[in-house]
mmCIF file of C-alpha atoms and ligand atoms in Angstrom:
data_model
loop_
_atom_site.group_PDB
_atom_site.id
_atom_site.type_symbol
_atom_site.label_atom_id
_atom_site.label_comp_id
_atom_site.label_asym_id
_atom_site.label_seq_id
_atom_site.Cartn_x
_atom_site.Cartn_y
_atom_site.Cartn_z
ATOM 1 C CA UNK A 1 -8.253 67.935 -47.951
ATOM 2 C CA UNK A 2 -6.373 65.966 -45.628
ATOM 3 C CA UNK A 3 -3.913 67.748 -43.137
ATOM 4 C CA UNK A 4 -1.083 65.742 -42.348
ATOM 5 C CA UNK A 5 0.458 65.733 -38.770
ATOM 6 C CA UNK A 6 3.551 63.436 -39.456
ATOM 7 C CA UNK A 7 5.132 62.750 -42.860
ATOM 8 C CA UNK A 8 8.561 60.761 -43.123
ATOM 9 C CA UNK A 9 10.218 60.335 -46.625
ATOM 10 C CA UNK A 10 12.897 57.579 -46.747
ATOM 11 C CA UNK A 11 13.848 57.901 -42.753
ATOM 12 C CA UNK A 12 16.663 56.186 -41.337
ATOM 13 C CA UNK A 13 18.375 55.925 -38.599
ATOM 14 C CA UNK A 14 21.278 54.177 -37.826
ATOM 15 C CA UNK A 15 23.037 53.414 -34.480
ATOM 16 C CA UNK A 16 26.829 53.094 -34.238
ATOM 17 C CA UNK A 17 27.044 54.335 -38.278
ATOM 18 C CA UNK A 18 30.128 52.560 -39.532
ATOM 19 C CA UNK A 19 31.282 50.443 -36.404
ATOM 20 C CA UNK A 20 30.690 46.526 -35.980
ATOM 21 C CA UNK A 21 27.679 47.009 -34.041
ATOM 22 C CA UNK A 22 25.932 49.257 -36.282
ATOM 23 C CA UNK A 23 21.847 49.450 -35.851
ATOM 24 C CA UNK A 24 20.188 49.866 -38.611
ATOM 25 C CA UNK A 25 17.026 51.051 -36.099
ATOM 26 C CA UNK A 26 15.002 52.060 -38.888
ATOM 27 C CA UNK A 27 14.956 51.672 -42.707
ATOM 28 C CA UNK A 28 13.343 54.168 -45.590
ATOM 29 C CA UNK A 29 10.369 54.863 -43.553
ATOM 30 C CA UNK A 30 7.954 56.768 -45.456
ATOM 31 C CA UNK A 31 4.647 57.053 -43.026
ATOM 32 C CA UNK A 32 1.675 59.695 -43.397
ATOM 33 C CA UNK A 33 -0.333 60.214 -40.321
ATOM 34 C CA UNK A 34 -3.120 62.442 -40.569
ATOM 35 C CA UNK A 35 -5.092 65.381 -37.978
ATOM 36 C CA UNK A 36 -7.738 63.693 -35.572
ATOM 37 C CA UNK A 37 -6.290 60.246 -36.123
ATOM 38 C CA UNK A 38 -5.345 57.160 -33.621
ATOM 39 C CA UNK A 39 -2.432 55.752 -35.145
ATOM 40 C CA UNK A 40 -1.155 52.865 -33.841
ATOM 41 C CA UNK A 41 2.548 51.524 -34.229
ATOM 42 C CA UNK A 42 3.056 47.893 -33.854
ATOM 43 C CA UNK A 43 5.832 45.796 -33.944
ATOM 44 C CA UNK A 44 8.100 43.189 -31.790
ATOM 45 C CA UNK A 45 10.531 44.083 -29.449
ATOM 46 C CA UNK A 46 13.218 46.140 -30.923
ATOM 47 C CA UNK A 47 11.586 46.587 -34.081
ATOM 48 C CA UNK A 48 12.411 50.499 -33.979
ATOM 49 C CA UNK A 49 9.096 51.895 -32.516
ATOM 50 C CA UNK A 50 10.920 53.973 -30.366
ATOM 51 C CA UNK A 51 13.313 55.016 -32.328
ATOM 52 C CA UNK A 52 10.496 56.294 -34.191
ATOM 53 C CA UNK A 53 8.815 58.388 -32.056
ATOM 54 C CA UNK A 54 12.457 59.958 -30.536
ATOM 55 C CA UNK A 55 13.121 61.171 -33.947
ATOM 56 C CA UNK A 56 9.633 62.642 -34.447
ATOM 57 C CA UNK A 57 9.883 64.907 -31.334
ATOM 58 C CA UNK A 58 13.939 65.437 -31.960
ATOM 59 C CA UNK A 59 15.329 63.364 -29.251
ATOM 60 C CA UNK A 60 17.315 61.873 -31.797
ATOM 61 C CA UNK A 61 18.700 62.710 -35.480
ATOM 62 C CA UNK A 62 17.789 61.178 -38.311
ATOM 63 C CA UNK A 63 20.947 59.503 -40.184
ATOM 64 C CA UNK A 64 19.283 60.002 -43.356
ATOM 65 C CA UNK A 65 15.647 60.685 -45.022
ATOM 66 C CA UNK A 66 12.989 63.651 -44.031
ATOM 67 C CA UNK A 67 10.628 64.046 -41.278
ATOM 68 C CA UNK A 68 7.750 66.458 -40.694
ATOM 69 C CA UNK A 69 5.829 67.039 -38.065
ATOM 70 C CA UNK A 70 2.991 69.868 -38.031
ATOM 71 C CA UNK A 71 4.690 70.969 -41.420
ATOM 72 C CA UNK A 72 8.099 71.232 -40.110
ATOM 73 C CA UNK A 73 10.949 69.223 -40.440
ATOM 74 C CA UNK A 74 12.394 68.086 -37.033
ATOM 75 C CA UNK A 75 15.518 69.205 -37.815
ATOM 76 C CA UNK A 76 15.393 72.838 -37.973
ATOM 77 C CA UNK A 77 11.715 73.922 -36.299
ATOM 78 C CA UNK A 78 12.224 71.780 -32.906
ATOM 79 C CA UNK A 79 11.244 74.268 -30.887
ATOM 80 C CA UNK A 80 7.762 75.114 -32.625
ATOM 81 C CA UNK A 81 6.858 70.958 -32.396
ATOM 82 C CA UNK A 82 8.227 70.753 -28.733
ATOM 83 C CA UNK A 83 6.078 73.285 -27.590
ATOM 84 C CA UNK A 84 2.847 71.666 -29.466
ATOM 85 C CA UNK A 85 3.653 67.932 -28.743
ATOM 86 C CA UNK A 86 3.265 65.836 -25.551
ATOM 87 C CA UNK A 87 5.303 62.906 -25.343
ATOM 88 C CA UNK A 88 5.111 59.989 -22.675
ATOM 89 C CA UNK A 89 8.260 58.092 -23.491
ATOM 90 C CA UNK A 90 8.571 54.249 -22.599
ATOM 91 C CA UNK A 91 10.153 55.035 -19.395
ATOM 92 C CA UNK A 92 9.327 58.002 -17.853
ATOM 93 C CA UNK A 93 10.583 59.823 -14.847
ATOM 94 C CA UNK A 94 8.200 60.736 -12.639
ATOM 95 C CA UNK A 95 8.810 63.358 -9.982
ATOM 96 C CA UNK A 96 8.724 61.309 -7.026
ATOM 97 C CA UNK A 97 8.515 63.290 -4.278
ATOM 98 C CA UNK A 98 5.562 65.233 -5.947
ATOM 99 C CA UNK A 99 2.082 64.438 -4.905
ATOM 100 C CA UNK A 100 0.137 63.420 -8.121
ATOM 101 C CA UNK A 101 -1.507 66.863 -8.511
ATOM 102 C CA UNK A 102 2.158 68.393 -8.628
ATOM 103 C CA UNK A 103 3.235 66.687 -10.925
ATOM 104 C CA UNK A 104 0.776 67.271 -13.552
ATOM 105 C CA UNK A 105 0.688 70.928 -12.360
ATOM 106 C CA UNK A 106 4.803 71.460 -12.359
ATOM 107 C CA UNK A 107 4.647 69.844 -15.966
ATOM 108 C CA UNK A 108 2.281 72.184 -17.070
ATOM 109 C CA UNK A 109 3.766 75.042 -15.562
ATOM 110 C CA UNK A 110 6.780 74.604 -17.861
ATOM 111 C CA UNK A 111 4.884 75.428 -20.820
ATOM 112 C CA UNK A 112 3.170 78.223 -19.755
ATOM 113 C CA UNK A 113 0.007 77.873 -19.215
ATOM 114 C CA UNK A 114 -1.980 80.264 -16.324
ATOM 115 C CA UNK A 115 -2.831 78.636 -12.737
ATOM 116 C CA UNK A 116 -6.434 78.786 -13.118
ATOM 117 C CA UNK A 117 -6.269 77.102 -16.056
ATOM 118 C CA UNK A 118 -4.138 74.176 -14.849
ATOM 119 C CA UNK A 119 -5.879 73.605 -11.702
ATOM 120 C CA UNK A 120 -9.061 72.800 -13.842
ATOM 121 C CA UNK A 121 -7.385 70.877 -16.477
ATOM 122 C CA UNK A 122 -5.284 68.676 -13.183
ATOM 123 C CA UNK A 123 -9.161 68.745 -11.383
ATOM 124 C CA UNK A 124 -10.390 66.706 -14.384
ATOM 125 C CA UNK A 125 -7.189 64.349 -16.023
ATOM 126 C CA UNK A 126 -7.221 63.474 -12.000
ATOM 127 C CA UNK A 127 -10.723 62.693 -11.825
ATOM 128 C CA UNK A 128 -10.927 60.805 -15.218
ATOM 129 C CA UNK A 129 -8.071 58.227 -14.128
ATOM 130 C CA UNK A 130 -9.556 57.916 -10.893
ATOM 131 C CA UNK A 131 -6.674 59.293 -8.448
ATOM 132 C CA UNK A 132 -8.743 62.163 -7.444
ATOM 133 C CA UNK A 133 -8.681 60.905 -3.915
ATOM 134 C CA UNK A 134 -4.846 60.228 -3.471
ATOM 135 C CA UNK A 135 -3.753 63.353 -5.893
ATOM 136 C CA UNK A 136 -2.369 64.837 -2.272
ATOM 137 C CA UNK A 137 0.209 61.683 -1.962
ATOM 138 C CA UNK A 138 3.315 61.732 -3.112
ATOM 139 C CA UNK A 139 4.037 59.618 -6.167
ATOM 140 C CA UNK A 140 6.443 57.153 -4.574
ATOM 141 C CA UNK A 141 4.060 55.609 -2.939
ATOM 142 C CA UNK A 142 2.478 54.583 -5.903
ATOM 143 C CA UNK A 143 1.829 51.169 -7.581
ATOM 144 C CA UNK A 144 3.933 50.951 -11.283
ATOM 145 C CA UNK A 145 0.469 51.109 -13.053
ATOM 146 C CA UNK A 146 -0.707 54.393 -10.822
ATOM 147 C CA UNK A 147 2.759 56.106 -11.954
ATOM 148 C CA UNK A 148 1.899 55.242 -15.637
ATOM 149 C CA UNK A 149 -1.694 57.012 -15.384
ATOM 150 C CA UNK A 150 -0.157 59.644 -13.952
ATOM 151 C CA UNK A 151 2.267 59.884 -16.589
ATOM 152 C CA UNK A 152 -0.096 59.619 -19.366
ATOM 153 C CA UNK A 153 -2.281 62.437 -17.525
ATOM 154 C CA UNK A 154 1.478 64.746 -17.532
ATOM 155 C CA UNK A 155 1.478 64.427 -21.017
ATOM 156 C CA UNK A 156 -2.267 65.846 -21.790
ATOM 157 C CA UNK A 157 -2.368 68.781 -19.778
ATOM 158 C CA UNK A 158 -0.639 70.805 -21.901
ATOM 159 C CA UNK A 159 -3.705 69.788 -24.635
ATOM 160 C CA UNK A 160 -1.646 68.815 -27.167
ATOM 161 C CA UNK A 161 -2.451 69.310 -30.899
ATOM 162 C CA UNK A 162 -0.283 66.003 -30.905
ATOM 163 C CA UNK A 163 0.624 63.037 -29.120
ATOM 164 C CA UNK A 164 3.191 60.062 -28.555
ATOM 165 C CA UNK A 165 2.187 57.860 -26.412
ATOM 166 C CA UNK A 166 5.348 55.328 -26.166
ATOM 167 C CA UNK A 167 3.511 52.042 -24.533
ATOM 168 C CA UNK A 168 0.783 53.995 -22.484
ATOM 169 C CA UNK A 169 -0.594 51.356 -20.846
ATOM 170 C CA UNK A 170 2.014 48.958 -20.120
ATOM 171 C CA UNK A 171 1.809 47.673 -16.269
ATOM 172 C CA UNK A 172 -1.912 49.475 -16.497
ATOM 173 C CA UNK A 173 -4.571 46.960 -14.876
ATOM 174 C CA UNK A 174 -7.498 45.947 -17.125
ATOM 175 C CA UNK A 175 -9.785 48.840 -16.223
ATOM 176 C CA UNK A 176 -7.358 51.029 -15.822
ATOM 177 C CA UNK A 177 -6.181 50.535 -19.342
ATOM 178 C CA UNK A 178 -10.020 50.677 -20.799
ATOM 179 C CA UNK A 179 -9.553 54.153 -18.705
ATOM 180 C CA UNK A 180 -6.737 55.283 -20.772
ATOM 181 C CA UNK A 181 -8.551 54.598 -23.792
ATOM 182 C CA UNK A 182 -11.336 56.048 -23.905
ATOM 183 C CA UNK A 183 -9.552 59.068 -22.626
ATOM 184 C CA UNK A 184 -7.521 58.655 -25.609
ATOM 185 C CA UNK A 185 -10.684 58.028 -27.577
ATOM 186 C CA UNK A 186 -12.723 61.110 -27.172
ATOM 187 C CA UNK A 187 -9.589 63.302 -27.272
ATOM 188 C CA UNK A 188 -9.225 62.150 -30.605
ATOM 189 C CA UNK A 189 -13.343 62.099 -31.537
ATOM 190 C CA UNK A 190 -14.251 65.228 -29.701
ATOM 191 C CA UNK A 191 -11.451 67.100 -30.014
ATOM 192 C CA UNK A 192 -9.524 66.266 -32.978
ATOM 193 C CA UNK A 193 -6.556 65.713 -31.568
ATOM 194 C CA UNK A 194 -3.962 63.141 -33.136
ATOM 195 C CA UNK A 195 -2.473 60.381 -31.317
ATOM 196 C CA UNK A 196 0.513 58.257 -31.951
ATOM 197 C CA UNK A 197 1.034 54.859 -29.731
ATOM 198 C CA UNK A 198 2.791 52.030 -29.192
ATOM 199 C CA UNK A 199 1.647 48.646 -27.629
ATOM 200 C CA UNK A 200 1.972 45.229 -27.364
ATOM 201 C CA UNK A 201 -1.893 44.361 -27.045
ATOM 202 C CA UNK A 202 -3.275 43.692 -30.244
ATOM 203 C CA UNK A 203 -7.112 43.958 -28.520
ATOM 204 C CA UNK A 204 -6.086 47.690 -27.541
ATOM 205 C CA UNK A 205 -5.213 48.328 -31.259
ATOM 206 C CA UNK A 206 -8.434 46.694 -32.938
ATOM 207 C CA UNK A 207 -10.440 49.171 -29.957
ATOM 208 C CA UNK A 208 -8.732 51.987 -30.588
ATOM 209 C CA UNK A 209 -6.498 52.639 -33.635
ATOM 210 C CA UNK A 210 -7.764 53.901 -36.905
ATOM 211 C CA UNK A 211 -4.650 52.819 -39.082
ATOM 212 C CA UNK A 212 -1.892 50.774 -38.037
ATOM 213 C CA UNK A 213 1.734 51.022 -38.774
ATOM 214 C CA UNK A 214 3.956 47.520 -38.609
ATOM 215 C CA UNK A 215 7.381 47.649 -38.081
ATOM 216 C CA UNK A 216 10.112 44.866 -38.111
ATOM 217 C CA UNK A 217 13.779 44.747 -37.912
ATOM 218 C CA UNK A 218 13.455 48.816 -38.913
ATOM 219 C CA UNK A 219 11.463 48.388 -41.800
ATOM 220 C CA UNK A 220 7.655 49.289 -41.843
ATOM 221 C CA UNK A 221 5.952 46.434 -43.133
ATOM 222 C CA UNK A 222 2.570 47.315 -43.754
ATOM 223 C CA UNK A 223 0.266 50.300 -43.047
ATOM 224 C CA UNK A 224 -3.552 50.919 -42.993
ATOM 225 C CA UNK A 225 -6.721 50.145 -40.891
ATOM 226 C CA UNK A 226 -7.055 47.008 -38.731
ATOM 227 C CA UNK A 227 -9.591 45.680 -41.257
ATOM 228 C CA UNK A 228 -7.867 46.578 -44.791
ATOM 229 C CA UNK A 229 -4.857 44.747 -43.528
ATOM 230 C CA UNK A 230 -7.122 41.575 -41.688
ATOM 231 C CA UNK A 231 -8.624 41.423 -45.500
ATOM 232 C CA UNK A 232 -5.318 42.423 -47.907
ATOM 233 C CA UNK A 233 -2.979 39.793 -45.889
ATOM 234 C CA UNK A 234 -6.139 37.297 -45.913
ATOM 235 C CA UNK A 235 -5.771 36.603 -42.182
ATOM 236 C CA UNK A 236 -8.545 36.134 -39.831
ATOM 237 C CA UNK A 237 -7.483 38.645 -37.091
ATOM 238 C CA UNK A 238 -4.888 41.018 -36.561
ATOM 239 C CA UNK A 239 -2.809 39.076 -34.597
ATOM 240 C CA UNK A 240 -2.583 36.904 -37.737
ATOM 241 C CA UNK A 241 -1.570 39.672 -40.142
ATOM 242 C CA UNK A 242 1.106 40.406 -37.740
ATOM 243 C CA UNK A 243 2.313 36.817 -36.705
ATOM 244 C CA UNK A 244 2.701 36.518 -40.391
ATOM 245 C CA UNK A 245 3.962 39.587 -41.556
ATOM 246 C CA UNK A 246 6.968 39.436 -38.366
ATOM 247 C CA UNK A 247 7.527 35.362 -38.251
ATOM 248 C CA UNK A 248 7.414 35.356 -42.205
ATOM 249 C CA UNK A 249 4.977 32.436 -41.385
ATOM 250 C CA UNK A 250 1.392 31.625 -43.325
ATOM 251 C CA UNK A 251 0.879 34.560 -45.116
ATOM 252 C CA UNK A 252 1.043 35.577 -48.919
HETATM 253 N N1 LIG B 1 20.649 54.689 -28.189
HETATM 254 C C1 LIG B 1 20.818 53.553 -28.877
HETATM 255 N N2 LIG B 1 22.055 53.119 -29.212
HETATM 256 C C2 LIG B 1 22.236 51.986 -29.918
HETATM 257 N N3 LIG B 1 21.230 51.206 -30.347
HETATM 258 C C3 LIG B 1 19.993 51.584 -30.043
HETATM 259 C C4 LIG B 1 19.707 52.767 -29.290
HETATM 260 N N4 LIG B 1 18.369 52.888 -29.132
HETATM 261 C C5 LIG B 1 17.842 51.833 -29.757
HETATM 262 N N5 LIG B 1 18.794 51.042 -30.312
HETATM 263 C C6 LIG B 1 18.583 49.818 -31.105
HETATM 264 O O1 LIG B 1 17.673 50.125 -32.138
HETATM 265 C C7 LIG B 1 16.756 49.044 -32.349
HETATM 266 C C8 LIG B 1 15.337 49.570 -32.186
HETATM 267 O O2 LIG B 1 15.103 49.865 -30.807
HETATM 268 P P1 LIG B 1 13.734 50.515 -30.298
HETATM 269 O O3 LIG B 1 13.932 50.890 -28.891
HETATM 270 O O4 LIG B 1 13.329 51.572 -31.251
HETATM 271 O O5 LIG B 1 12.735 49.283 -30.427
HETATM 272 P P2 LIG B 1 11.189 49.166 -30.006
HETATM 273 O O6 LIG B 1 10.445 48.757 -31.241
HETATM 274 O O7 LIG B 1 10.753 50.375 -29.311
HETATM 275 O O8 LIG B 1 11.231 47.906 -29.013
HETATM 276 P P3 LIG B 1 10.390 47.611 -27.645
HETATM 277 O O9 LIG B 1 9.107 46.950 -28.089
HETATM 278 O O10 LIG B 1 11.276 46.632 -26.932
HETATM 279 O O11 LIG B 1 10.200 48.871 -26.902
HETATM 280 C C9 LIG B 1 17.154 47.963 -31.357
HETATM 281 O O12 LIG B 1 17.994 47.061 -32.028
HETATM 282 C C10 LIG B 1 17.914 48.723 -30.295
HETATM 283 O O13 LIG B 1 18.862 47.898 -29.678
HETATM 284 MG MG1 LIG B 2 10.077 50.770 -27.436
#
């Protein structure tokens, strides 16, 4: 049977309800994301990906419409998803004046979890994205694509049942990236764990995602796997399906 992680029925959310510059960020979203799967949400800038994932972990209230994540709605179990679900919003603070190491440690000191335990997760998140040798500097030093690994590192330790990963490898350099995913990849293989990401890169979606959500102007367009929606939309590629689906252009 499948186990659903997310489930949205009719979710909206609107900025500014009422005034003259009302949002309508998203629009009777019903989405069904299920345990153990990479789910990736597409869409062009300000299309309400965001917005998605800051309802989903109760950063934000939805105007209208359910949402459930792990089986409860975000409105009145936050504190049971919070403590299960690692988030790496789009822009993240980093602690600075932490050394790599303490910032993954410090992160996952705030849910709990024994030294011993964190030292070995930090030993291997630092070795997989390849900063085991400058996990003693502080972060300001850093390059923008060093912070982001980093980041994305923060939000595993905890070994969430659950993830949102909100543009993970923006400013990430080509092997860097491939890093990241395959990180993501056998979290989600070996493990089971279910991840939810944004991105711009269309070859990091057809590598990586199982289904696909698009969204445009709030409204989610289409949903499935890379190749259901290459075939249904009779497009040659997925940058096709979504060209067409976004620009209204070529497609039937
Ligand atoms: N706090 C806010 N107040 C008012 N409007 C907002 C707020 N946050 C987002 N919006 C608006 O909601 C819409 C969706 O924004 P969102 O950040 O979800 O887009 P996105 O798909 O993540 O875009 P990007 O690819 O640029 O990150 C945009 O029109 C944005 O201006
Ligand atoms: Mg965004």
């Amino acid at each position: 049977m499948p186990d659903s992680v997310i489930r949205t029925e009719g979710l909206t959310k609107i900025f500014e309800k009422g005034r003259k510059h009302e949002v309508v960020a998203l629009k009777d979203i019903d989405l069904e994301v299920q345990r153990g799967e990479v789910f990736g949400l597409l869409g062009p800038n300000g299309a309400g990906k965001t917005t998605l994932i800051r309802v989903l972990v109760g950063l934000l209230t939805p105007t209208a419409g359910k949402a459930y994540v792990l089986g409860r709605d975000v409105t009145e179990d936050i504190d049971y998803i919070r403590t299960r679900v690692a988030l790496l919003p789009q822009e993240a603070g980093i602690y600075e004046r932490l050394t790599a190491r303490e910032n993954l440690i410090y992160y996952g000191g705030m849910y709990g979890i024994p030294d011993d335990e964190l030292n070995r997760r930090a030993d291997r998140l630092l070795e997989i994205i390849g900063l085991k040798e400058k996990q003693h500097y502080q972060v300001k030093g850093f390059s923008g694509g060093m912070k982001r690994k980093v980041l994305v590192a923060r939000a595993l330790i905890i070994e969430p049942e659950l993830v949102f990963l909100d543009e993970p490898t923006t400013g990430v350099d080509t092997l860097g990236a491939r890093v990241v995913r395959n990180m993501l990849k056998r979290l989600s293989e070996e493990e089971n764990r279910t991840i939810v990401l944004t991105t711009h890169d269309l070859h990091e979606v057809s590598e990586l995602c199982d289904r696909v959500g698009i969204l445009n102007e709030g409204h989610l367009v289409a949903v499935g796997k890379p190749d259901e929606l290459e075939e249904k939309f009779k497009a040659a590629n997925l940058e096709e399906v979504f060209t067409g689906l976004v620009t209204g252009e070529g497609i039937e």
